[in-house]
Coordinates of C-alpha atoms and ligand atoms in Angstrom, one line a residue:
M17 CA -17.2 -42.1 63.4
E18 CA -18.4 -45.5 62.2
A19 CA -20.2 -46.5 59.0
G20 CA -23.8 -45.5 58.9
G21 CA -26.6 -47.8 60.1
G22 CA -29.1 -49.2 57.6
G23 CA -32.8 -49.3 57.2
R24 CA -35.9 -47.1 57.4
P25 CA -36.9 -45.7 60.7
S26 CA -39.2 -48.2 62.5
R27 CA -43.0 -47.7 62.3
G28 CA -43.4 -47.8 66.0
A29 CA -42.7 -44.9 68.3
P30 CA -38.9 -44.3 68.2
A31 CA -37.1 -44.0 71.5
S32 CA -36.2 -40.4 70.7
P33 CA -37.9 -38.1 68.2
P34 CA -35.9 -37.6 65.0
R35 CA -33.6 -34.6 65.1
V36 CA -34.1 -32.3 62.1
L37 CA -31.8 -29.4 61.1
I38 CA -32.9 -27.0 58.4
V39 CA -30.2 -24.9 56.8
G40 CA -31.4 -21.5 55.7
A41 CA -34.4 -19.5 57.0
G42 CA -35.8 -18.2 53.7
V43 CA -39.4 -19.0 52.8
A44 CA -38.5 -22.6 51.9
G45 CA -36.8 -23.3 55.2
L46 CA -39.4 -21.5 57.3
G47 CA -42.2 -23.2 55.4
A48 CA -40.7 -26.7 56.0
A49 CA -40.2 -25.9 59.7
L50 CA -43.8 -24.8 60.2
R51 CA -45.1 -27.8 58.2
L52 CA -43.1 -30.3 60.3
R53 CA -44.1 -28.7 63.6
R54 CA -47.7 -28.5 62.8
A55 CA -47.9 -32.0 61.3
S56 CA -46.7 -33.9 64.4
R57 CA -45.3 -33.4 67.8
R58 CA -42.8 -36.0 66.7
F59 CA -40.8 -33.2 65.0
A60 CA -40.3 -31.0 68.1
D61 CA -36.5 -31.6 67.9
L62 CA -36.1 -29.1 65.1
R63 CA -33.8 -26.1 64.5
L64 CA -33.0 -23.8 61.7
L65 CA -29.4 -22.7 61.1
E66 CA -29.3 -19.4 59.3
A67 CA -26.1 -17.8 58.1
S68 CA -27.2 -14.2 58.3
G69 CA -28.8 -12.2 61.1
R70 CA -32.3 -12.3 59.8
V71 CA -35.0 -14.6 58.3
G72 CA -36.4 -14.1 54.8
G73 CA -33.4 -14.7 52.6
R74 CA -34.3 -13.3 49.2
I75 CA -37.5 -11.9 50.6
R76 CA -36.0 -8.7 52.0
S77 CA -37.8 -5.4 52.6
A78 CA -35.9 -2.2 53.2
K79 CA -36.5 1.5 53.8
L80 CA -35.8 4.2 51.2
G81 CA -36.4 7.3 53.3
N82 CA -39.6 6.3 55.1
K83 CA -40.9 4.1 52.2
V84 CA -40.8 0.3 52.3
V85 CA -39.3 -1.2 49.2
E86 CA -38.4 -4.7 48.2
M87 CA -34.7 -5.6 47.6
G88 CA -35.6 -9.1 46.5
A89 CA -39.0 -10.7 45.7
H90 CA -41.4 -8.0 44.5
W91 CA -44.7 -9.5 43.4
I92 CA -46.8 -12.6 44.3
H93 CA -46.8 -14.1 40.8
G94 CA -50.2 -15.5 40.1
P95 CA -52.0 -14.5 43.3
S96 CA -54.9 -17.0 43.3
R97 CA -56.0 -20.0 45.4
E98 CA -53.4 -22.4 44.0
N99 CA -50.6 -20.1 45.0
P100 CA -49.5 -21.0 48.6
V101 CA -47.8 -17.6 49.2
F102 CA -51.0 -15.8 48.3
R103 CA -53.0 -18.1 50.6
L104 CA -50.6 -17.6 53.5
A105 CA -50.4 -13.8 52.9
G106 CA -54.2 -13.6 52.8
E107 CA -54.5 -15.7 56.0
Y108 CA -52.0 -13.4 57.8
G109 CA -53.9 -10.3 56.6
L110 CA -50.9 -8.9 54.7
L111 CA -52.6 -8.0 51.4
D112 CA -55.0 -5.2 50.5
E113 CA -58.6 -5.7 49.4
G114 CA -57.9 -5.3 45.7
A115 CA -55.3 -8.1 45.7
M116 CA -57.7 -10.4 47.7
S117 CA -60.7 -9.8 45.3
E118 CA -62.1 -12.6 43.3
E119 CA -61.8 -10.4 40.2
N120 CA -58.0 -10.0 40.7
Q121 CA -57.6 -13.7 41.2
Q122 CA -59.3 -14.5 37.9
V123 CA -57.2 -12.3 35.7
D124 CA -54.8 -14.5 33.7
I125 CA -51.8 -12.6 32.5
G126 CA -49.8 -15.7 31.5
G127 CA -46.8 -14.6 33.5
H128 CA -46.5 -11.2 31.8
L129 CA -47.6 -8.2 33.7
V130 CA -48.5 -5.4 31.2
L131 CA -48.9 -2.0 32.9
P132 CA -49.5 1.5 31.5
S133 CA -46.1 2.8 30.3
V134 CA -44.2 5.5 28.6
C135 CA -41.2 4.6 26.4
Y136 CA -38.3 7.0 25.7
S137 CA -35.7 6.6 23.0
S138 CA -32.0 7.4 23.4
Q139 CA -32.7 10.2 20.9
G140 CA -34.8 12.0 23.5
Q141 CA -38.2 11.2 22.1
V142 CA -41.3 9.3 23.3
V143 CA -41.7 6.2 21.2
S144 CA -45.1 5.9 19.5
P145 CA -47.4 3.8 21.7
G146 CA -48.8 2.1 18.6
L147 CA -45.3 0.9 17.5
L148 CA -44.5 -0.1 21.0
D149 CA -47.7 -2.2 21.3
S150 CA -47.2 -3.9 18.0
M151 CA -43.6 -4.9 18.9
G152 CA -44.8 -6.0 22.4
V153 CA -47.4 -8.2 20.8
L154 CA -44.8 -9.6 18.4
F155 CA -42.3 -10.3 21.2
L156 CA -44.9 -12.1 23.4
T157 CA -46.1 -14.1 20.4
L158 CA -42.6 -15.3 19.6
L159 CA -41.9 -15.9 23.3
E160 CA -45.1 -18.0 23.5
E161 CA -44.0 -20.1 20.5
T162 CA -40.9 -21.1 22.5
R163 CA -43.1 -22.9 25.0
G164 CA -44.2 -25.3 22.2
F165 CA -40.9 -27.1 22.2
L166 CA -41.4 -28.6 25.6
H167 CA -42.2 -32.1 24.4
A168 CA -40.5 -31.8 21.0
A169 CA -38.0 -34.5 20.1
D170 CA -35.7 -31.9 18.6
V171 CA -35.2 -28.2 19.0
P172 CA -34.1 -26.0 16.1
V173 CA -31.6 -24.1 18.2
P174 CA -30.4 -24.7 21.8
S175 CA -31.6 -21.4 23.4
V176 CA -34.6 -19.2 23.7
G177 CA -32.5 -16.2 22.7
E178 CA -31.3 -17.9 19.4
Y179 CA -34.9 -18.9 18.6
L180 CA -36.2 -15.4 19.2
K181 CA -33.4 -13.8 17.1
E182 CA -33.9 -16.2 14.2
A183 CA -37.7 -15.5 14.3
I184 CA -37.0 -11.7 14.5
A185 CA -34.7 -11.9 11.5
Q186 CA -37.5 -13.6 9.5
Q187 CA -39.9 -10.9 10.5
V188 CA -37.5 -8.1 9.4
K189 CA -37.6 -9.5 5.9
E190 CA -41.3 -8.7 5.8
W191 CA -41.1 -5.2 7.2
S192 CA -41.7 -2.6 4.5
E193 CA -41.1 0.7 6.5
D194 CA -38.2 3.1 6.1
E195 CA -34.8 2.1 7.5
A196 CA -35.2 4.4 10.6
T197 CA -38.5 2.8 11.6
K198 CA -37.1 -0.7 11.1
R199 CA -34.1 0.2 13.3
L200 CA -36.5 1.6 16.0
K201 CA -38.6 -1.6 15.8
L202 CA -35.4 -3.7 16.4
A203 CA -34.3 -1.5 19.2
I204 CA -37.8 -1.9 20.8
L205 CA -37.5 -5.7 20.5
N206 CA -34.1 -5.5 22.1
M207 CA -35.6 -3.7 25.0
Y208 CA -38.1 -6.5 25.5
L209 CA -35.3 -9.0 25.4
K210 CA -33.5 -7.2 28.2
V211 CA -36.7 -7.2 30.3
E212 CA -37.0 -10.9 29.6
C213 CA -33.4 -11.4 30.9
C214 CA -34.6 -9.9 34.2
V215 CA -37.6 -12.2 34.3
S216 CA -35.4 -15.2 33.8
G217 CA -32.6 -13.9 35.9
T218 CA -30.0 -14.4 33.2
H219 CA -27.3 -12.4 31.4
S220 CA -28.7 -13.3 28.0
M221 CA -31.6 -15.3 26.7
D222 CA -29.0 -17.2 24.7
L223 CA -28.1 -19.0 27.9
V224 CA -31.7 -20.1 28.6
A225 CA -32.5 -23.6 27.2
L226 CA -35.3 -23.7 24.6
G227 CA -36.7 -27.2 25.1
P228 CA -37.5 -26.9 28.8
F229 CA -38.5 -23.2 28.8
G230 CA -42.2 -24.1 28.5
E231 CA -42.1 -26.2 31.7
Y232 CA -42.2 -23.0 33.9
A233 CA -45.8 -22.7 35.0
T234 CA -47.8 -19.6 35.6
L235 CA -50.9 -19.3 37.8
P236 CA -53.9 -17.0 37.3
G237 CA -54.2 -13.7 39.2
L238 CA -52.9 -10.2 38.6
D239 CA -49.5 -10.0 40.2
C240 CA -49.7 -8.1 43.5
T241 CA -47.4 -6.7 46.1
F242 CA -47.4 -6.5 49.9
P243 CA -48.4 -3.0 51.1
N244 CA -46.2 -3.2 54.2
G245 CA -43.4 -5.3 52.8
Y246 CA -43.0 -8.9 51.6
E247 CA -40.9 -9.5 54.7
G248 CA -44.1 -9.4 56.7
L249 CA -44.7 -12.9 55.4
T250 CA -41.4 -14.4 56.6
E251 CA -41.5 -12.5 59.9
R252 CA -44.9 -13.9 60.6
M253 CA -43.8 -17.4 59.7
R254 CA -40.9 -17.0 62.1
A255 CA -43.1 -15.7 64.9
L256 CA -45.1 -19.0 64.6
L257 CA -42.0 -21.0 65.5
P258 CA -40.7 -21.3 69.1
E259 CA -38.4 -18.4 70.0
D260 CA -35.2 -20.5 70.1
C261 CA -35.9 -22.5 66.9
V262 CA -33.9 -20.3 64.6
L263 CA -30.2 -19.9 65.3
F264 CA -28.7 -16.9 63.5
N265 CA -25.2 -16.2 62.2
K266 CA -24.7 -20.0 61.8
V267 CA -22.8 -20.3 58.5
V268 CA -22.8 -24.0 57.6
T269 CA -19.4 -24.9 56.1
T270 CA -19.4 -28.8 56.2
V271 CA -22.1 -31.4 56.1
R272 CA -20.8 -34.8 57.0
W273 CA -23.3 -37.5 56.1
G274 CA -23.6 -41.3 55.8
G275 CA -21.8 -41.5 59.1
S276 CA -22.4 -42.5 62.7
F277 CA -21.7 -39.7 65.1
V278 CA -22.0 -40.2 68.8
E279 CA -23.6 -37.5 70.9
P280 CA -21.5 -37.5 74.1
I281 CA -24.2 -36.7 76.6
T282 CA -26.9 -39.1 75.4
G283 CA -24.8 -41.7 73.6
R284 CA -27.2 -41.4 70.7
L285 CA -25.9 -42.0 67.2
F286 CA -26.7 -39.7 64.3
P287 CA -25.9 -40.1 60.6
V288 CA -25.2 -36.5 59.9
Q289 CA -22.9 -33.9 61.5
V290 CA -23.1 -30.2 60.4
E291 CA -20.2 -27.9 61.1
C292 CA -20.5 -24.1 61.1
E293 CA -17.9 -21.4 60.4
D294 CA -17.6 -20.7 64.2
R295 CA -16.7 -24.4 64.6
E296 CA -19.9 -25.3 66.4
T297 CA -21.2 -28.7 65.3
F298 CA -24.7 -30.1 65.3
L299 CA -25.8 -33.7 65.0
A300 CA -29.0 -34.7 63.2
D301 CA -31.0 -37.5 61.7
H302 CA -32.0 -35.3 58.8
V303 CA -30.6 -32.1 57.4
L304 CA -32.8 -30.1 55.0
L305 CA -30.6 -27.8 52.9
T306 CA -32.3 -24.7 51.4
I307 CA -29.0 -23.0 50.5
P308 CA -29.4 -21.1 47.2
L309 CA -28.1 -22.7 44.0
G310 CA -25.6 -19.8 43.6
V311 CA -24.0 -20.8 46.9
L312 CA -24.1 -24.5 46.1
K313 CA -22.3 -23.8 42.8
E314 CA -19.5 -22.0 44.6
Q315 CA -19.2 -24.3 47.6
Q316 CA -20.5 -27.7 47.0
E317 CA -17.1 -29.3 46.7
A318 CA -16.1 -28.0 50.2
L319 CA -19.5 -28.4 51.7
F320 CA -20.1 -32.1 51.5
C321 CA -18.2 -35.0 53.0
P322 CA -18.4 -37.5 51.4
P323 CA -18.8 -35.6 48.1
L324 CA -22.2 -35.4 46.4
P325 CA -22.9 -38.1 43.8
P326 CA -22.0 -37.2 40.2
Q327 CA -25.6 -36.6 39.0
K328 CA -26.2 -34.1 41.8
V329 CA -22.9 -32.3 41.0
A330 CA -23.8 -32.2 37.3
A331 CA -27.3 -30.7 38.1
I332 CA -25.6 -28.0 40.3
R333 CA -23.1 -27.2 37.6
H334 CA -25.5 -27.2 34.6
L335 CA -28.6 -25.4 36.0
G336 CA -28.4 -21.6 35.6
F337 CA -28.3 -19.0 38.4
G338 CA -28.0 -15.4 37.3
T339 CA -28.2 -11.9 38.7
N340 CA -31.2 -9.6 38.6
N341 CA -30.7 -6.4 40.6
K342 CA -32.9 -3.5 41.5
I343 CA -32.0 0.2 41.6
F344 CA -34.5 2.4 43.5
L345 CA -34.4 6.1 42.7
E346 CA -36.5 8.6 44.6
F347 CA -37.4 11.8 42.8
E348 CA -38.6 15.1 44.2
R349 CA -41.0 15.4 41.3
P350 CA -42.0 12.8 38.7
F351 CA -41.1 13.3 35.0
W352 CA -43.7 10.7 34.1
E353 CA -47.5 11.1 34.0
P354 CA -49.6 10.2 37.1
D355 CA -51.1 7.1 35.5
C356 CA -47.8 5.8 34.2
Q357 CA -46.6 2.6 35.9
V358 CA -43.5 1.7 33.8
V359 CA -40.8 3.9 32.2
E360 CA -39.2 2.0 29.3
M361 CA -36.0 2.9 27.5
V362 CA -35.0 2.1 24.0
W363 CA -31.4 2.5 22.8
E364 CA -31.7 3.1 19.1
A365 CA -28.4 1.8 18.0
E366 CA -29.1 -1.6 19.6
S367 CA -30.7 -4.6 17.9
P368 CA -31.3 -8.2 18.9
L369 CA -29.4 -9.1 15.7
A370 CA -26.2 -7.3 16.7
E371 CA -23.7 -7.8 19.6
P372 CA -24.6 -5.8 22.7
P373 CA -22.3 -3.0 23.8
A374 CA -19.1 -4.6 25.3
D375 CA -17.8 -1.6 27.3
L376 CA -19.3 -2.1 30.7
P377 CA -18.1 1.2 32.3
A378 CA -19.4 3.2 29.4
A379 CA -22.7 1.4 28.7
W380 CA -23.7 -0.8 31.7
F381 CA -26.9 1.3 32.2
Q382 CA -28.1 0.5 28.7
K383 CA -29.0 -3.0 30.0
I384 CA -31.9 -1.5 32.0
G385 CA -34.9 -2.1 29.8
A386 CA -37.5 -0.7 32.2
F387 CA -38.1 1.1 35.4
V388 CA -41.2 0.2 37.4
V389 CA -43.0 3.2 39.0
L390 CA -43.8 2.2 42.6
H391 CA -47.6 2.4 42.9
P392 CA -49.6 4.0 44.3
P393 CA -47.9 7.4 44.6
E394 CA -49.8 8.2 47.8
R395 CA -47.8 5.4 49.4
Y396 CA -44.5 5.7 47.7
G397 CA -44.2 9.3 46.5
H398 CA -42.1 9.2 43.3
I399 CA -39.9 6.2 43.2
L400 CA -38.6 4.3 40.1
C401 CA -37.3 0.8 40.4
G402 CA -34.9 -0.1 37.6
F403 CA -34.3 -3.8 36.9
I404 CA -30.9 -4.9 35.5
A405 CA -29.7 -8.4 34.8
G406 CA -26.5 -10.3 34.0
K407 CA -22.9 -9.0 33.8
E408 CA -24.1 -5.4 33.7
A409 CA -25.9 -5.9 37.0
E410 CA -22.8 -7.5 38.5
F411 CA -20.7 -4.6 37.2
M412 CA -23.2 -2.1 38.7
E413 CA -22.5 -3.7 42.1
T414 CA -18.9 -2.5 41.8
L415 CA -19.9 1.1 41.5
T416 CA -20.6 3.6 44.2
D417 CA -24.1 5.1 44.8
A418 CA -22.8 8.4 43.5
E419 CA -21.5 6.8 40.3
V420 CA -24.8 5.0 39.6
L421 CA -26.7 8.2 40.4
A422 CA -24.6 10.3 38.1
D423 CA -24.8 7.8 35.2
L424 CA -28.6 7.4 35.5
T425 CA -29.2 11.2 35.8
Q426 CA -27.4 11.5 32.5
V427 CA -29.6 8.7 31.0
F428 CA -32.8 10.4 32.2
R429 CA -31.7 13.8 30.9
R430 CA -30.8 12.3 27.5
V431 CA -34.0 10.2 27.0
T432 CA -36.4 13.0 28.2
G433 CA -34.5 15.6 26.2
N434 CA -34.4 17.7 29.4
P435 CA -30.8 18.6 30.3
Q436 CA -32.0 20.4 33.5
L437 CA -33.9 17.4 34.8
A438 CA -33.2 17.2 38.6
P439 CA -31.2 14.2 39.7
P440 CA -33.0 11.6 42.0
K441 CA -32.8 12.7 45.6
N442 CA -32.2 9.2 47.0
I443 CA -30.9 5.9 45.8
L444 CA -30.9 2.3 47.1
R445 CA -29.7 -0.8 45.3
S446 CA -29.5 -4.5 45.7
S447 CA -26.3 -6.4 45.1
W448 CA -27.4 -10.0 45.0
H449 CA -24.3 -11.3 43.2
S450 CA -22.0 -10.1 46.0
E451 CA -24.2 -11.4 48.7
P452 CA -22.2 -14.3 50.2
Y453 CA -25.2 -16.4 51.1
T454 CA -27.0 -16.0 47.8
R455 CA -24.4 -15.3 45.0
G456 CA -27.0 -14.2 42.5
S457 CA -30.7 -13.8 42.3
Y458 CA -32.5 -16.9 41.1
S459 CA -32.3 -20.0 39.0
Y460 CA -33.2 -20.8 35.3
V461 CA -32.9 -23.8 33.1
A462 CA -29.7 -23.1 31.2
V463 CA -28.6 -24.5 27.9
G464 CA -27.2 -28.0 28.6
S465 CA -29.7 -28.6 31.5
C466 CA -33.3 -29.6 31.7
G467 CA -36.1 -30.3 34.2
D468 CA -34.6 -33.6 35.1
D469 CA -31.6 -31.7 36.6
I470 CA -34.0 -29.9 38.9
D471 CA -35.4 -33.2 40.0
A472 CA -31.9 -34.5 40.5
L473 CA -31.0 -31.5 42.6
A474 CA -34.2 -32.1 44.7
R475 CA -33.6 -35.8 45.4
P476 CA -32.6 -36.7 49.0
L477 CA -29.4 -38.5 49.9
P478 CA -28.4 -41.3 50.3
E479 CA -29.6 -42.2 46.8
E480 CA -32.4 -44.8 46.4
G481 CA -31.2 -48.4 46.8
S482 CA -28.6 -47.5 49.4
D483 CA -28.9 -49.4 52.7
L484 CA -27.9 -46.3 54.7
K485 CA -30.6 -44.5 56.7
P486 CA -32.8 -42.7 54.1
S487 CA -33.2 -38.9 53.7
Q488 CA -30.2 -37.9 55.7
I489 CA -29.8 -34.8 53.5
L490 CA -32.8 -33.3 51.8
F491 CA -32.8 -30.4 49.3
A492 CA -35.4 -27.6 49.0
G493 CA -35.3 -24.0 47.8
E494 CA -36.6 -22.3 44.7
A495 CA -34.1 -24.0 42.4
T496 CA -35.5 -27.4 43.3
H497 CA -39.1 -26.8 42.1
R498 CA -39.5 -28.1 38.5
T499 CA -42.3 -25.8 37.4
F500 CA -42.2 -22.9 39.8
Y501 CA -38.5 -22.3 40.1
S502 CA -37.3 -18.7 40.6
T503 CA -40.4 -17.8 42.7
T504 CA -41.4 -17.5 46.3
H505 CA -44.3 -19.9 45.9
G506 CA -41.9 -22.5 44.2
A507 CA -39.6 -22.1 47.2
L508 CA -42.4 -22.5 49.8
L509 CA -43.8 -25.6 48.0
S510 CA -40.3 -27.1 47.9
G511 CA -40.0 -26.7 51.6
W512 CA -43.4 -28.3 52.1
R513 CA -42.5 -31.1 49.7
E514 CA -39.4 -32.0 51.8
A515 CA -41.3 -31.7 55.1
D516 CA -43.9 -34.1 53.7
R517 CA -41.1 -36.5 52.7
L518 CA -40.0 -36.7 56.3
I519 CA -43.5 -36.9 57.7
H520 CA -44.3 -39.8 55.4
L521 CA -40.9 -41.4 56.2
Y522 CA -41.9 -41.7 59.8
D523 CA -45.7 -42.2 59.7
G524 CA -47.8 -41.4 56.6
S525 CA -51.0 -42.0 58.5
E526 CA -50.2 -39.6 61.3
S527 CA -49.4 -36.8 58.9
Q528 CA -52.8 -37.3 57.2
R529 CA -54.5 -37.0 60.5
C530 CA -52.6 -33.9 61.6
A531 CA -52.4 -32.3 58.2
P532 CA -51.6 -28.6 58.6
K533 CA -54.3 -26.1 57.5
L534 CA -52.5 -25.2 54.3
Ligands
6YU14 C1 -41.4 -14.1 43.4 C2 -40.9 -11.9 42.6 N1 -38.5 -11.3 42.2 C3 -36.3 -10.3 42.6 C4 -35.0 -10.4 43.1 C5 -34.6 -11.6 43.7 C6 -35.5 -12.7 43.8 N2 -37.8 -13.6 43.4 P1 -33.5 -17.9 50.2 O1 -32.3 -17.5 49.5 O2 -34.6 -17.0 50.4 O3 -33.1 -18.6 51.6 C7 -32.0 -19.3 51.7 C8 -31.4 -19.0 53.1 O4 -30.2 -19.8 53.2 C9 -30.9 -17.5 53.2 O5 -31.5 -16.9 54.3 C10 -29.4 -17.6 53.4 O6 -28.9 -16.6 54.2 C11 -29.2 -19.0 53.9 N3 -27.9 -19.6 53.7 C12 -27.2 -19.6 52.6 N4 -26.0 -20.2 52.7 C13 -26.0 -20.7 54.0 C14 -25.1 -21.4 54.8 N5 -23.9 -21.9 54.3 N6 -25.4 -21.7 56.1 C15 -26.6 -21.3 56.6 N7 -27.5 -20.6 55.9 C16 -27.2 -20.3 54.6 N8 -40.0 -14.3 43.5 O7 -42.2 -14.9 43.6 N9 -41.8 -12.8 42.9 O8 -41.3 -10.8 42.2 C17 -39.5 -12.2 42.6 C18 -37.2 -11.4 42.7 C19 -34.1 -9.3 42.9 C20 -33.3 -11.7 44.3 C21 -36.8 -12.6 43.3 C22 -39.1 -13.4 43.2 C23 -37.3 -14.9 43.8 C24 -37.6 -15.3 45.3 O9 -37.1 -14.2 46.1 C25 -36.9 -16.5 45.6 O10 -37.2 -17.6 44.7 C26 -37.2 -17.1 47.0 O11 -37.3 -16.0 48.0 C27 -36.2 -18.1 47.4 O12 -36.5 -18.6 48.7 P2 -35.5 -19.8 49.3 O13 -36.0 -20.1 50.6 O14 -35.5 -20.9 48.3 O15 -34.1 -19.2 49.3 C28 -40.4 -19.1 31.5 C29 -39.7 -18.8 32.6 C30 -39.2 -17.9 33.4 C31 -38.8 -18.2 34.8 N10 -38.9 -17.1 35.7 C32 -40.1 -16.4 35.8 C33 -40.4 -15.9 37.2 C34 -39.8 -14.7 37.5 C35 -39.3 -14.6 38.9 N11 -39.5 -13.4 39.4 C36 -38.6 -12.6 39.8 C37 -38.9 -11.3 39.9 C38 -38.7 -10.6 41.0 C39 -38.7 -9.1 40.7

C-alpha cells in the first residue's frame, strides 16, 4: 500500500467508473444505491455489503401467528408530501386509501399521536378520563416549552427530564386536591415520561439534552402504518436494484482508507479497502457507511484504519443511542373496548419527583407506559404492542418468553382487577439491544452533545483541506440527519444526501439532467 493520491476526480469522463461500496442495506443504504444508479450510468460499479441475511435493517416485519407486525419502525411519522418515505410508499402502492387522503396529510399532530385510550391504575381501577386528559395537556405543554431553548444562550438545566421535573414540582405547589389525587396526578405524569422515553429511545429523559431538543422536526400528516408490513418498502427498493447488487452476510470489520490499494487483475489503484469477517476484501473509490450509531459506538476503534479524526470520535461517543423494544401479545378475547387504541398503565406509587424502582427483576414491567392496540381488529384480531425503553428494555431481553408472559399476565390481572383474566395466547418481542448489527434502537441528542455532533458524524473523510482524494468514506443513516434523526425518513434522506454528494463530486450538471423522480 502507498500513500493516497491527491485531488478531485477529473471533470472529464474517467477511464473507469468510480467504484462505490455501500455498507448496510437498511433504508439509508438502499435509498443511496437507488439514487446513484438512477442519477447516472456512471455509478454502475456499485455494491451493498450487508451483515445480515436480509435488507431493511431496523425496518423489519414479522409474523405473529398469521398477522404481520413490525419489530422495528412502526409508523410513517408525518405522512405528507414532504416525507420521502410517504412519497415512496405511495408510489409503490403500499398504503391504504385513508393514509393517502389529502385530509390525512393535512392533520398536524406536532409529533404526538393521540389515540382513544383506556388507562388502568396499579390499584385495579380505570383512571378518570378527565384527569388523564388534563395531565396529558399539562405534559405536552411542558414538553413543548422545552423546544423554546433551541437558540437560547443558556439552558436552566442540562436535560429535558430535569426541566420537566422542575416544572412539575412548581405545578404541584398549585394543586389543591387531596393527597391521593395529587399522587395519582404525579403517577400519570410519570407514565407520560415513560412514553416519552420510548419516543426518544432513551433510558431516561434526564439523558436527553435540553438545548437541542427543539431541533427535531415534525411533518404534517396523521401517522400511518403499512397494511402489509413496513418491509414491503425496503423489499421493493431492493427489487429495483440489479440482482447481484446486494451481498449478504458480509460483516464489515475493517475499513482502510487514505491508502493506495492495487487491484491485481486491472492494476487499478483504490484509496479504500474494506475487509469482512470472512476475510474477503473489497476495493473502492468511495465507501458509504450506514452502520447504526450503536455499532459505531461499540466498534469504531477496531473498524477504521487509520483511526477516525477526534471530532468524529467525540460525536460517536457523545450522541445518544438507546433501546426501545416492543412486546406483542395476542389475546383470545380483548379486555379493552372495541374503539380503544391504547391501553395505558399508571403505577400509583411512582412519581417523576422520586427515583424509579431499582429492582429490575421485580419491576421491569413497570417501565411499560402504554400498549398500542393494533388496529383495525379485522386485520389484527386482538394484539397489544407494549413499548419499553432503556435499561428495563435491555433487561427484558434477558428473560424468556414464558417469563415475560407470566409477568405481564400478572400485570394485566392486577390493573384490570380481574384475577381470572386469561393470559395472552401468543407473544413476540424485539431485542434491539442484543442485535449485533444494531446494538440499540435509534439515536437521540444526549446531554453533552448537540446538533453539531450530528453534522460532524455526517461529514465525509478525508476532512476538508486534505489533499487526499475526497469523500473516500461517507456517512449516512438515521443518526446523521440533524432534524429527522431516529426516523425512517431521516435515514432515507441521509442516504440521498450522500448519494448527491458523490453525484456532484463527479458531475453536478449530469446529476441535474438525470435527476431521479424523487
Ligand atoms: C420511523 C417509527 N419506530 C421502533 C423501533 C426501532 C426503530 N424507528 P438500519 O439499521 O436500518 O440499517 C443499517 C444496516 O447496516 C443494517 O441492515 C445492518 O445489518 C447493517 N450493518 C450493521 N453493521 C454492519 C457491518 N459491520 N457490516 C455490514 N453491514 C452492517 N422510525 O420513522 N417510525 O415508527 C419508528 C421504531 C423499535 C428499532 C424505529 C422508527 C427508527 C427507524 O427504524 C430507523 O431510523 C431506520 O430504519 C434506520 O435506517 P438506517 O438505514 O439508518 O439503519 C424531540 C425528539 C424526539 C426524537 N424522536 C422522535 C421520533 C420517534 C422515532 N420513532 C420511533 C418509533 C418507532 C415505534
